[in-house]
Coordinates of C-alpha atoms in Angstrom, one line a residue:
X1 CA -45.2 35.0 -151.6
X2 CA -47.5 36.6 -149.1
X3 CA -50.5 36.3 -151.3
X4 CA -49.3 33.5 -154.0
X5 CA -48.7 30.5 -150.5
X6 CA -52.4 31.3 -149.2
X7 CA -54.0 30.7 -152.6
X8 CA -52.2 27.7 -153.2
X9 CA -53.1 26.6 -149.5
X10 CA -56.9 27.4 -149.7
X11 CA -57.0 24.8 -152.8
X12 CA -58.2 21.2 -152.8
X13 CA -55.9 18.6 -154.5
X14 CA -58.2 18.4 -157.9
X15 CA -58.6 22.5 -158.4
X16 CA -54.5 22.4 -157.9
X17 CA -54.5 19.4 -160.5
X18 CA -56.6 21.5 -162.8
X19 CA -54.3 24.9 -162.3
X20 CA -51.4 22.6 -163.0
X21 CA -52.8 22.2 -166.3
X22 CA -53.9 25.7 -166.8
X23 CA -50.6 27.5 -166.2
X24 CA -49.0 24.6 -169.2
X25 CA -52.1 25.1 -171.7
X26 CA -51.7 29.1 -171.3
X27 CA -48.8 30.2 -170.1
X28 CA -47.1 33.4 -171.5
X29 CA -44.2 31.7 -169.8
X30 CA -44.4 28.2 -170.9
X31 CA -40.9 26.1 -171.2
X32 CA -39.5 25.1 -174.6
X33 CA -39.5 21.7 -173.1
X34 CA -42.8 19.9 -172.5
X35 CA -42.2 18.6 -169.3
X36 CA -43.9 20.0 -166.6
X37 CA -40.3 20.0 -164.8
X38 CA -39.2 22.5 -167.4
X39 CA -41.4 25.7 -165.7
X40 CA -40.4 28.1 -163.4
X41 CA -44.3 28.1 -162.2
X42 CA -45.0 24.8 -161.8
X43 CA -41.9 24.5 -160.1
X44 CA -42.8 27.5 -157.7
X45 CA -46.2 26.2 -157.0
X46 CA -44.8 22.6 -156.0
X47 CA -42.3 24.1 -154.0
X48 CA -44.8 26.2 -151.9
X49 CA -46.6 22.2 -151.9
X50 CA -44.0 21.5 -150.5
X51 CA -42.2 24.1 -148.2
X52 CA -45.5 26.3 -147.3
X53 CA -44.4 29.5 -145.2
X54 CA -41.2 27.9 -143.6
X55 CA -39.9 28.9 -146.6
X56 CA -38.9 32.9 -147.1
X57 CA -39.1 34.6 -150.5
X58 CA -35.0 34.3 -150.8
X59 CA -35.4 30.7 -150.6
X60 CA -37.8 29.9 -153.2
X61 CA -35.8 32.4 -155.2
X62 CA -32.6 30.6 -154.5
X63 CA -34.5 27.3 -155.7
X64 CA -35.7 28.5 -158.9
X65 CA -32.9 30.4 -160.1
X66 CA -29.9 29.4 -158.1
X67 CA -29.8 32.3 -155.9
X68 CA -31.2 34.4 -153.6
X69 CA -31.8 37.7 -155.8
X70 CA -33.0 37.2 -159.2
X71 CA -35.1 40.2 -160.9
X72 CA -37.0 37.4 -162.9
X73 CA -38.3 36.3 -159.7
X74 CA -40.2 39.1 -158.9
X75 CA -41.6 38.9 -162.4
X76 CA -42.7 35.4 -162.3
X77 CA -44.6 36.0 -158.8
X78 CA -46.3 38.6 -160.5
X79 CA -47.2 36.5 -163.2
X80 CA -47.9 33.6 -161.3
X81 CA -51.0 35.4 -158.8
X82 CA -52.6 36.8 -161.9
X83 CA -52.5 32.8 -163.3
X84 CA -53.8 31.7 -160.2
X85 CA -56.7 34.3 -159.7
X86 CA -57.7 34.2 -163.5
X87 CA -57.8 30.0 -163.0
X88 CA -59.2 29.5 -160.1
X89 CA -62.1 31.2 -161.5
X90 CA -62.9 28.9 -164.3
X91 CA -65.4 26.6 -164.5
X92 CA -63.7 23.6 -164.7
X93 CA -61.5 24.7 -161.0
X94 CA -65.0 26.0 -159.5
X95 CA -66.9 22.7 -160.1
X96 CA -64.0 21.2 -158.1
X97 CA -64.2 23.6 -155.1
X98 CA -66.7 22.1 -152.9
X99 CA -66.4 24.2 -149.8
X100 CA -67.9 27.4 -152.0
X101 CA -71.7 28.0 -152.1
X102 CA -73.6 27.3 -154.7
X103 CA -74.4 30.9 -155.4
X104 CA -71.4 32.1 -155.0
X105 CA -70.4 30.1 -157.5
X106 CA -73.2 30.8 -159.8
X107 CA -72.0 35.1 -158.5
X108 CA -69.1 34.4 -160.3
X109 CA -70.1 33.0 -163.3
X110 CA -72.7 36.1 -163.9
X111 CA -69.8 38.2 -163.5
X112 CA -67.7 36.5 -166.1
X113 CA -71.2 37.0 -168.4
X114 CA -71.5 40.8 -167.5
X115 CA -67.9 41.3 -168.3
X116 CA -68.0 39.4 -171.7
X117 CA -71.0 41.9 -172.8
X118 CA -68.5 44.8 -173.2
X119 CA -66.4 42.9 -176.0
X120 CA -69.2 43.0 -178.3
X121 CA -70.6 46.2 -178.1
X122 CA -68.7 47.7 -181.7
X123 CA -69.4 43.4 -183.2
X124 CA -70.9 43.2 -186.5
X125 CA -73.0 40.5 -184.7
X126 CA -73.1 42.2 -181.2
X127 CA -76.6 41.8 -180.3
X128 CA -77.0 37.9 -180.6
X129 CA -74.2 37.3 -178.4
X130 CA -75.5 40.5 -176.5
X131 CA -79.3 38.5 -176.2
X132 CA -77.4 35.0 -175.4
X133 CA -75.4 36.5 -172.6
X134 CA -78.7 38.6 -171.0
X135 CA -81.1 35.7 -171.0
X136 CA -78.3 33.5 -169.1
X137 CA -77.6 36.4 -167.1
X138 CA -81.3 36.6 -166.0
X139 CA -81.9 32.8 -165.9
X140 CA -79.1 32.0 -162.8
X141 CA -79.5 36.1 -161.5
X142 CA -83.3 35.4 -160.9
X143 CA -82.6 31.9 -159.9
X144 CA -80.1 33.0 -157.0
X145 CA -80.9 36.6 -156.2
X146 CA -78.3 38.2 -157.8
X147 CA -80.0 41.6 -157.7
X148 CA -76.7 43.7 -158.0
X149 CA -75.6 41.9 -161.5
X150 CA -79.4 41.8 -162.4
X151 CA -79.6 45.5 -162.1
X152 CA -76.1 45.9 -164.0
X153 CA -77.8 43.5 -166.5
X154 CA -80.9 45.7 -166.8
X155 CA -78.8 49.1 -166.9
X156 CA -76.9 47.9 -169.9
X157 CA -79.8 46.6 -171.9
X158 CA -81.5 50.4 -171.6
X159 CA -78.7 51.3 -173.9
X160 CA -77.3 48.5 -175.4
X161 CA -80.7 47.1 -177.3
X162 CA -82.3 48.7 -180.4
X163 CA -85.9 49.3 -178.5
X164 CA -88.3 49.5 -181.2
X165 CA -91.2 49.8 -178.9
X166 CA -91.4 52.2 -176.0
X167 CA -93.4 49.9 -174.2
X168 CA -90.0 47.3 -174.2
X169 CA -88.0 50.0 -172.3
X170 CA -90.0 50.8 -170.0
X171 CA -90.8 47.2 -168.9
X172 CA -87.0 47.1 -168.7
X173 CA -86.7 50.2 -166.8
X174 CA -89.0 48.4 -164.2
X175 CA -87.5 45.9 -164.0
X176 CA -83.9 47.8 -163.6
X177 CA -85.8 49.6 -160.4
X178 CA -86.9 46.7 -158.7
X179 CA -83.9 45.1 -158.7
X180 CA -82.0 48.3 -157.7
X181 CA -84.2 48.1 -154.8
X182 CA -83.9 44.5 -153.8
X183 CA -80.7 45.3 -153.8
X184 CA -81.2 48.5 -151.5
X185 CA -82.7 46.5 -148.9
X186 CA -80.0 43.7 -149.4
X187 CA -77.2 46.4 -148.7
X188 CA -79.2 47.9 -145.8
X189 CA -79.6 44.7 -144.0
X190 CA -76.3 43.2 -144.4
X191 CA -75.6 47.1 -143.1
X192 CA -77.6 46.6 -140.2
X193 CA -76.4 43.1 -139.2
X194 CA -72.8 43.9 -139.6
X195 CA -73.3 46.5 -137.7
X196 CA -75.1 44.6 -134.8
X197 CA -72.2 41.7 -134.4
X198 CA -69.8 45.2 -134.4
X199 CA -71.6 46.8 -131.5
X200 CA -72.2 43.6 -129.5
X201 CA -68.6 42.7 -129.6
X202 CA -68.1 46.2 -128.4
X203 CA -70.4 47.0 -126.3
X204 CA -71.3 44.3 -123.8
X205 CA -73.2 46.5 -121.4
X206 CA -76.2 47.5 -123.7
X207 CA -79.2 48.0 -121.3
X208 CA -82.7 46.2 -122.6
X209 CA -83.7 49.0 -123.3
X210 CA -81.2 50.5 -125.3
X211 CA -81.0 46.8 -127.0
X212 CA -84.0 46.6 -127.7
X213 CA -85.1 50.5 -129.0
X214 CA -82.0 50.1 -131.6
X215 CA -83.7 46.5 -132.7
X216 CA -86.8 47.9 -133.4
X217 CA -85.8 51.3 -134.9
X218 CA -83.9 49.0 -137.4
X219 CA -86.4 46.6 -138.0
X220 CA -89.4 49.2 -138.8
X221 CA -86.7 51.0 -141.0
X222 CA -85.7 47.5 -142.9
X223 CA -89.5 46.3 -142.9
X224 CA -90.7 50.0 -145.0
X225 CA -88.1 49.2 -147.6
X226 CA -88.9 45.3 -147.9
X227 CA -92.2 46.3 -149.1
X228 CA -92.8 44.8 -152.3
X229 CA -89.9 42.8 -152.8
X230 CA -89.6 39.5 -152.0
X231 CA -86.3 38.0 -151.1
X232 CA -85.2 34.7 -149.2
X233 CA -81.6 36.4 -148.6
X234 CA -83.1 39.4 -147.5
X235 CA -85.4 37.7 -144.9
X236 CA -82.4 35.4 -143.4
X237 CA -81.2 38.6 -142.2
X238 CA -84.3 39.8 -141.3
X239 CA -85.0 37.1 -139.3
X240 CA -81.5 37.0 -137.4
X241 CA -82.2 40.4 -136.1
X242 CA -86.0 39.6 -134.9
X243 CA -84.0 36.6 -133.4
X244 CA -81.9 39.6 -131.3
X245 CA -84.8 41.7 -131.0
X246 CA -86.8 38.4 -129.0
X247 CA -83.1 37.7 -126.9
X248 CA -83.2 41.6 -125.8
X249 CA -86.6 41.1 -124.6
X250 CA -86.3 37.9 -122.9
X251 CA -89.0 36.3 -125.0
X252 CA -86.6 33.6 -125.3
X253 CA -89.8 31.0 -126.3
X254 CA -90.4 33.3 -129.8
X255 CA -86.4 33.9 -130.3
X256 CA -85.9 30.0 -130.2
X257 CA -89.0 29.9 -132.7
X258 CA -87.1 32.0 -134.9
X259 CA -83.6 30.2 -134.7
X260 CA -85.7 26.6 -135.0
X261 CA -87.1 28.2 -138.2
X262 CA -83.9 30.1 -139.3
X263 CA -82.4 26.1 -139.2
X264 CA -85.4 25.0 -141.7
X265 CA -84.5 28.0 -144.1
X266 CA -80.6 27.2 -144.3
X267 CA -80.9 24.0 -144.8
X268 CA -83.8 23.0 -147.4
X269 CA -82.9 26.3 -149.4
X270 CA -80.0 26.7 -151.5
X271 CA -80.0 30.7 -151.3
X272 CA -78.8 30.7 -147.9
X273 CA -77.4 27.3 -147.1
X274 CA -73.7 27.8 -145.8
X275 CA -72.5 25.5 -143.0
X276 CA -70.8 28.3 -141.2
X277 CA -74.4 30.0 -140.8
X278 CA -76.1 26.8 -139.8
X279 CA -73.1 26.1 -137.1
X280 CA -74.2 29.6 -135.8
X281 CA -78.0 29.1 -136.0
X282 CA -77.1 25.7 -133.3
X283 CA -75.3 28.4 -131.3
X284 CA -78.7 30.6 -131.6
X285 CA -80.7 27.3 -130.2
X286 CA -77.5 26.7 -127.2
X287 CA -77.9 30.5 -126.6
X288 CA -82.0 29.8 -126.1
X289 CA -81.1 26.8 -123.9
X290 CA -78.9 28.2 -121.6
X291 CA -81.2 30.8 -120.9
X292 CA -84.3 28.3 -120.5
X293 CA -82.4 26.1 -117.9
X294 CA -82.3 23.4 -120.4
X295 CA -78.6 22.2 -119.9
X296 CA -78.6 19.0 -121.5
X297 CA -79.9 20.3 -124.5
X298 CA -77.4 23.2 -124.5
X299 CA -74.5 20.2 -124.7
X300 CA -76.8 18.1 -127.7
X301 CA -76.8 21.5 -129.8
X302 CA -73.1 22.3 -128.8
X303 CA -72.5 18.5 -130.3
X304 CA -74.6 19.5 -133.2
X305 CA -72.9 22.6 -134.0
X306 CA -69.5 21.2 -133.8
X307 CA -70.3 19.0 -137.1
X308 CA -70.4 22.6 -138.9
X309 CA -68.0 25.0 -137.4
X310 CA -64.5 25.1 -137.7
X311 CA -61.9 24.9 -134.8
X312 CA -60.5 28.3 -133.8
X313 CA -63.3 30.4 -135.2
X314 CA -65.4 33.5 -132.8
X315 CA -68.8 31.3 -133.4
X316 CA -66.7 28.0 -131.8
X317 CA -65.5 30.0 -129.4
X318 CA -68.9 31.3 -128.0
X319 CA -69.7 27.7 -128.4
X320 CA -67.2 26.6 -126.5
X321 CA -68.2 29.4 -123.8
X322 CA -71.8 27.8 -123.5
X323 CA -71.0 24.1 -123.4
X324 CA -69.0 25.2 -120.4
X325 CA -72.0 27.0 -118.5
X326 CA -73.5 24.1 -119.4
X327 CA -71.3 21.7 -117.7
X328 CA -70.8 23.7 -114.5
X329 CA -74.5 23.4 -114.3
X330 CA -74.8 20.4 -114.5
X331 CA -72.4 19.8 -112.3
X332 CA -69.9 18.3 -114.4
X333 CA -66.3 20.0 -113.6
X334 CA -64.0 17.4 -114.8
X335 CA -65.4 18.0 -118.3
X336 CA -66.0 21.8 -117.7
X337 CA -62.3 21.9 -117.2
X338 CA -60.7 20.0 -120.2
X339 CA -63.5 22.7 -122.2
X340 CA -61.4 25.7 -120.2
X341 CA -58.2 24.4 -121.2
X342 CA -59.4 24.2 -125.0
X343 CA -60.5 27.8 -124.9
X344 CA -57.3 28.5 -123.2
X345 CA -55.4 26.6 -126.0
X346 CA -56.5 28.1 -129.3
X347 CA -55.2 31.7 -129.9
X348 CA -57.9 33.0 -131.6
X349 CA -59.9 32.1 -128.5
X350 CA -57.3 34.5 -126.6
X351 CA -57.2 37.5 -128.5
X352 CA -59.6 39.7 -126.4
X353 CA -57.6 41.5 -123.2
X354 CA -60.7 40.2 -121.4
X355 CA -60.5 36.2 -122.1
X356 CA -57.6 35.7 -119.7
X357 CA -59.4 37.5 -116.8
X358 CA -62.9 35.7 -117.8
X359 CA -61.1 32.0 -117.8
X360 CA -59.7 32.7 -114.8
X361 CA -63.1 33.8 -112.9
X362 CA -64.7 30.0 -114.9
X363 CA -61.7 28.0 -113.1
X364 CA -62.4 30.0 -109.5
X365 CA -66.5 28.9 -110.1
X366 CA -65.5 25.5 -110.4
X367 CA -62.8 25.1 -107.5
X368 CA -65.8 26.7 -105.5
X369 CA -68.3 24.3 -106.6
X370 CA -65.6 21.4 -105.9
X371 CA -65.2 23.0 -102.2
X372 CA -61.5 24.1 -102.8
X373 CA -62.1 27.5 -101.9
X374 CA -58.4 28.2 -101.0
X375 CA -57.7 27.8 -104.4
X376 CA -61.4 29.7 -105.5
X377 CA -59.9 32.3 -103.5
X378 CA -56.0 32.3 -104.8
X379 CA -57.5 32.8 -108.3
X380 CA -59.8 35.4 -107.4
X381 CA -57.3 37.8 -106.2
X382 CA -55.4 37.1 -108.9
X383 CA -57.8 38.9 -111.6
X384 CA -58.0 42.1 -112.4
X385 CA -61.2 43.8 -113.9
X386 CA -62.0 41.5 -116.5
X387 CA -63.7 43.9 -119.4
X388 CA -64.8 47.2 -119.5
X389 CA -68.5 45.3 -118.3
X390 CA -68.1 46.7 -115.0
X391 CA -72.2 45.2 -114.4
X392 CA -71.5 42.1 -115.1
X393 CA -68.2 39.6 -114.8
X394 CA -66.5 42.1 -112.6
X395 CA -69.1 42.1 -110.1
X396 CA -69.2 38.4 -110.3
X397 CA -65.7 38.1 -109.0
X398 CA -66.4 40.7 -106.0
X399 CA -69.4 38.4 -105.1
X400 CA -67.5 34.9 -105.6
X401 CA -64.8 36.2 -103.1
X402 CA -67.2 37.3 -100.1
X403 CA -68.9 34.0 -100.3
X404 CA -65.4 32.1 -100.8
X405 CA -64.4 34.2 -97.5
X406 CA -67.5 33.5 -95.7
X407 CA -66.7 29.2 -96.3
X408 CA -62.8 30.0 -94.9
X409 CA -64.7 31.4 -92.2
X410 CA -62.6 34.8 -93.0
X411 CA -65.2 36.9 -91.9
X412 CA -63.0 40.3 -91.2
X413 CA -61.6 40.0 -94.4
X414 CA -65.3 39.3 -95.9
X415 CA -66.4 42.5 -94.0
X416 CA -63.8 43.9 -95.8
X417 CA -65.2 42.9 -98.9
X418 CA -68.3 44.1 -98.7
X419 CA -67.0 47.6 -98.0
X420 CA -64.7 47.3 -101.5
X421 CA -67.4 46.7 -103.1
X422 CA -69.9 49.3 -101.7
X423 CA -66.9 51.6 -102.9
X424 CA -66.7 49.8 -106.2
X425 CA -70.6 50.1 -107.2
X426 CA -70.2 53.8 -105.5
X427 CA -67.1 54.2 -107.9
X428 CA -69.0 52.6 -111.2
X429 CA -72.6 53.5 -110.8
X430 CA -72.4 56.9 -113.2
X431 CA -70.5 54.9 -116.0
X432 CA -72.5 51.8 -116.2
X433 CA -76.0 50.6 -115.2
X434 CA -75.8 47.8 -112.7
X435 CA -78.6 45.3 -112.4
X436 CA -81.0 45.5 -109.7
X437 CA -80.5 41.8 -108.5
X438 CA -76.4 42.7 -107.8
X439 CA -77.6 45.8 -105.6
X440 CA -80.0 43.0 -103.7
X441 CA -77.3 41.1 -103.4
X442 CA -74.7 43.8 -102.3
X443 CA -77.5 44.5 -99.8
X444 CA -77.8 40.6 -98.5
X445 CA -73.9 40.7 -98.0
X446 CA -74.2 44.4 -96.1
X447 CA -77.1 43.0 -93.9
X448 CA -74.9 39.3 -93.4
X449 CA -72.2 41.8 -92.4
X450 CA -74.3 43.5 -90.0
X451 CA -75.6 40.2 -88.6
X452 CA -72.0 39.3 -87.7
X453 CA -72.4 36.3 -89.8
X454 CA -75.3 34.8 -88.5
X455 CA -77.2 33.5 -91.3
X456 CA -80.6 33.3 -88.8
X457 CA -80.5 36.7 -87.3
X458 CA -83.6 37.6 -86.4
X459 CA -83.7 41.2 -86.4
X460 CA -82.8 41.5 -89.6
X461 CA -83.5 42.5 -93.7
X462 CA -81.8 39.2 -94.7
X463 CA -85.4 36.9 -95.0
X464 CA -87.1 39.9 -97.5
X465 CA -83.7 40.2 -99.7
X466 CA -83.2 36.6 -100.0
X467 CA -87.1 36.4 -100.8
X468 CA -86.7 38.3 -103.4
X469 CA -83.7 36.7 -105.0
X470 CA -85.2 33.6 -104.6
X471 CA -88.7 34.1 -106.9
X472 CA -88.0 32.8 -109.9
X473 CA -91.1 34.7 -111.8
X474 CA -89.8 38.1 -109.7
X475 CA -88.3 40.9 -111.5
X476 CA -85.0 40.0 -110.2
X477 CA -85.5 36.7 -110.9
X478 CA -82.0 34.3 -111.0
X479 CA -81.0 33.8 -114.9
X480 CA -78.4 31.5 -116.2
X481 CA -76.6 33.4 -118.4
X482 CA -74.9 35.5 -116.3
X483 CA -71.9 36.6 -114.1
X484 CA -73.7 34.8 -111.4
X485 CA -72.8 30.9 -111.8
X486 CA -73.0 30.3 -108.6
X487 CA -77.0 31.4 -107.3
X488 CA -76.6 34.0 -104.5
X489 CA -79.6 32.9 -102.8
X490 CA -79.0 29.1 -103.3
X491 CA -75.9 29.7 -101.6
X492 CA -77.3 31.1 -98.8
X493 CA -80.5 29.2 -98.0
X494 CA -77.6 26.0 -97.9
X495 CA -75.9 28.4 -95.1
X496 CA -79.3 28.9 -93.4
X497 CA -80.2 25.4 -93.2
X498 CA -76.9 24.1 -91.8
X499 CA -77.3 26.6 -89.4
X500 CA -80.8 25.7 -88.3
X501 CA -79.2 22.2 -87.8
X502 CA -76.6 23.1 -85.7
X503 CA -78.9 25.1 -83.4
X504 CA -81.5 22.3 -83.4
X505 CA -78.6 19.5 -82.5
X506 CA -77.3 22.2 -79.5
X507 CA -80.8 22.7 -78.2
X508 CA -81.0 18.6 -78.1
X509 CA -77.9 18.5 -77.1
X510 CA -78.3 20.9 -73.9
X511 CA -81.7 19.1 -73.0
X512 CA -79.6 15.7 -72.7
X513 CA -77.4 17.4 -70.3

């Protein structure tokens, strides 16, 4: 039942209608009687209607057969996912299966054509049926880039056709090349972006660099065997990874270019329209967003996107993820919150050992932003190191809980801090390449430290560090999309003015007296 619930489960209401009358018309097993109520199948496939997976195998045994054990049952199972399979497959289900793409569908119905060649290969009238079956073959397989069944297609005819004229089989043997190679660079860029959404989940602490030399290696490799061939398919995937390529430079401008266009392709053109993709290309344009400061417009594409993904999928979860960077931004918890209990909700969006950890640090942000930093702080020390990005969300938390100390007015337990992580970056350095605005910032802390506090000390490094944090068009420049929700050097200059005041207001105050 493991298999036969799930297909019956995936199926709209009409394809089940049309299987209904499939497994009566041909039926190995089809009752004497002609009611419907008379076969063990239909009766199996209304029951798991019906019952779903709160039903075990012994039960829907026990309701066919009258108990629990019957070796017919195992029989008819077997029967019944071979019906299922073979029907679902058939025109008249497929045209009733509206969630499949168009050239999946049309995939399908090539294949049935390529199989269908091999029964006439000994017929006394072979090759008509053989020339019908080719030229639909080539029609919908040049239509929708079937390159894989083309080349099959073409492979067969070299032997398969009485060539009378050389010139015929070479011009097939052409066209049995270029296909193979289409479909080369098909294979190799599927390849190559599997491979990508692999190493990302993975590896979260990709330098630039690195990033960027393994974009470019792949892209000069995918653009030398692209030459000649032209392929929409091919250049959606292409263009996904120049999208990367852009992100791992921080020409964010050209990457959003790339997804705006990428959203044009998917939906005027049939060969790649899939609502899944375009849900993901909205992500691409959030992702851009986010990084260009552009928060309201991260939450319009997050509305967007939502009209094509489905709940409890990665894509919504990153989704998810950037609405609620958004929202903090912006400065609008209450909503940033019921978003954190969503992600929390869904398993799927709880899989990864470092969710928990990175939820946690989100809900400490916000308390901080609210001004409850006894509760910041109770979270804080609650979390342990997030993900094996010891740069990045882990630092974060180290960072959040000096400045959370430094509001309590905690300061020997901030000093503390600031030693733990000297130690941690000490501890870390040799595994994992830590940003150069998180050493300024480690050094602002150390020199705060030093000043005992005193925001305005004026013997002191504090001014150059928080310079340097501060320039926006500086090589350590402040970005968005980062561990760092909370600015560093925002939060400081706020400390530096409020201590200005007070000094200015005890200066006045002294004169008066």
């Amino acid at each position: 039942m493991k298999a036969i619930i799930p297909i019956i489960e995936s199926m709209s209401p009409a394809e089940l209608e049309n299987i209904k009358r499939g497994l009566m018309q041909f039926s190995t097993k089809r009752p004497k009687k002609s009611d419907p109520e008379g076969s063990a199948s239909l009766k199996l496939v209304d029951a798991v209607q019906n019952y779903g997976h709160t039903y075990s195998n012994d039960d829907y045994c026990q309701l066919i057969y009258g108990q629990k054990h019957d070796p017919k049952f195992r029989a008819l199972k077997f029967w019944l996912k071979r019906r299922l399979l073979e029907l679902r497959i058939t025109d008249v289900c497929l045209s009733h299966n509206r969630d499949l793409p168009q050239r999946y569908r049309e995939k399908i119905r090539v294949k049935k054509y390529l199989a269908q060649i091999y029964l006439y290969f000994h017929e006394t009238h072979g090759t008509y049926i053989h020339q019908f079956l080719f030229e639909q073959i080539i029609k919908i397989g040049t239509e929708y880039e079937l390159y894989e069944e083309l080349g099959e297609a073409y492979s067969i005819m070299c032997f398969s056709i009485k060539h009378r004229d050389p010139t015929e089989l070479l011009g097939i043997q052409e066209k049995l090349k270029y296909y193979r190679k289409c479909q080369a660079a098909m294979d190799r860029v599927y390849e190559i972006y599997n491979l990508r959404q692999a190493l990302e989940f993975k590896h979260r602490n990709f330098s630039p660099l690195q990033e960027t030399t393994l974009l470019q290696e792949a892209l000069d490799e995918l653009k030398t065997m692209s030459e000649g061939i032209h392929s929409i398919g091919f250049n959606y995937f292409y263009s996904c990874l120049v999208y990367d390529f852009y992100m791992a430079q921080k020409e964010i401008h050209k990457a959003e270019d790339i997804a705006k266009d990428l959203l044009n392709q998917l939906k005027t053109n049939i060969l790649v329209y899939n609502k899944g993709r375009i849900g993901k290309t909205y992500g691409y344009l959030c992702t851009c967003a986010l990084h260009l400061r552009d928060y309201k417009q991260v939450l319009q594409y997050v509305h967007k996107l939502k009209e094509y993904l489905n709940p409890g999928t990665n894509n919504m979860k990153f989704a998810l993820l950037h609405e609620l960077q958004a929202q903090i931004h912006l400065g609008q918890y209450d909503a940033a919150e019921t978003t954190l209990t969503i992600l929390r909700s869904e398993p799927i969006y709880n899989e990864d050992k470092r969710d928990s950890g990175q939820y946690d640090y989100f809900q400490a942000v916000i308390h901080f932003l609210k001004e409850n930093y006894s509760e910041c702080f109770s979270i804080l020390q609650s979390i342990r190191d997030i993900t094996d990005d010891k740069a990045g969300w882990n630092i974060g938390v180290r960072q959040l809980c000096f400045m959370c100390l430094v509001e309590m007015d905690l300061y020997q337990q901030a000093s503390a801090t600031v030693e733990q992580m000297r130690k941690y970056i000490d501890r870390t350095k040799a595994k994992v390449e830590f940003r150069e605005r998180d050493r300024v910032i480690y050094s602002l802390f150390a020199a705060l430290n030093r000043a005992d506090f005193d925001f305005n000390h004026t013997k002191s490094t504090m001014p150059k560090l928080v310079g340097r944090l501060s320039d926006d068009d500086g090589d350590i420049s402040w970005q968005s999309v980062s561990q760092e929700l909370v600015p560093v050097h925002t939060w400081f200059l706020k400390h530096q003015e409020a201590t200005l005041r007070k000094r200015k207001l005890k200066k006045n105050a002294d004169r008066m007296t």
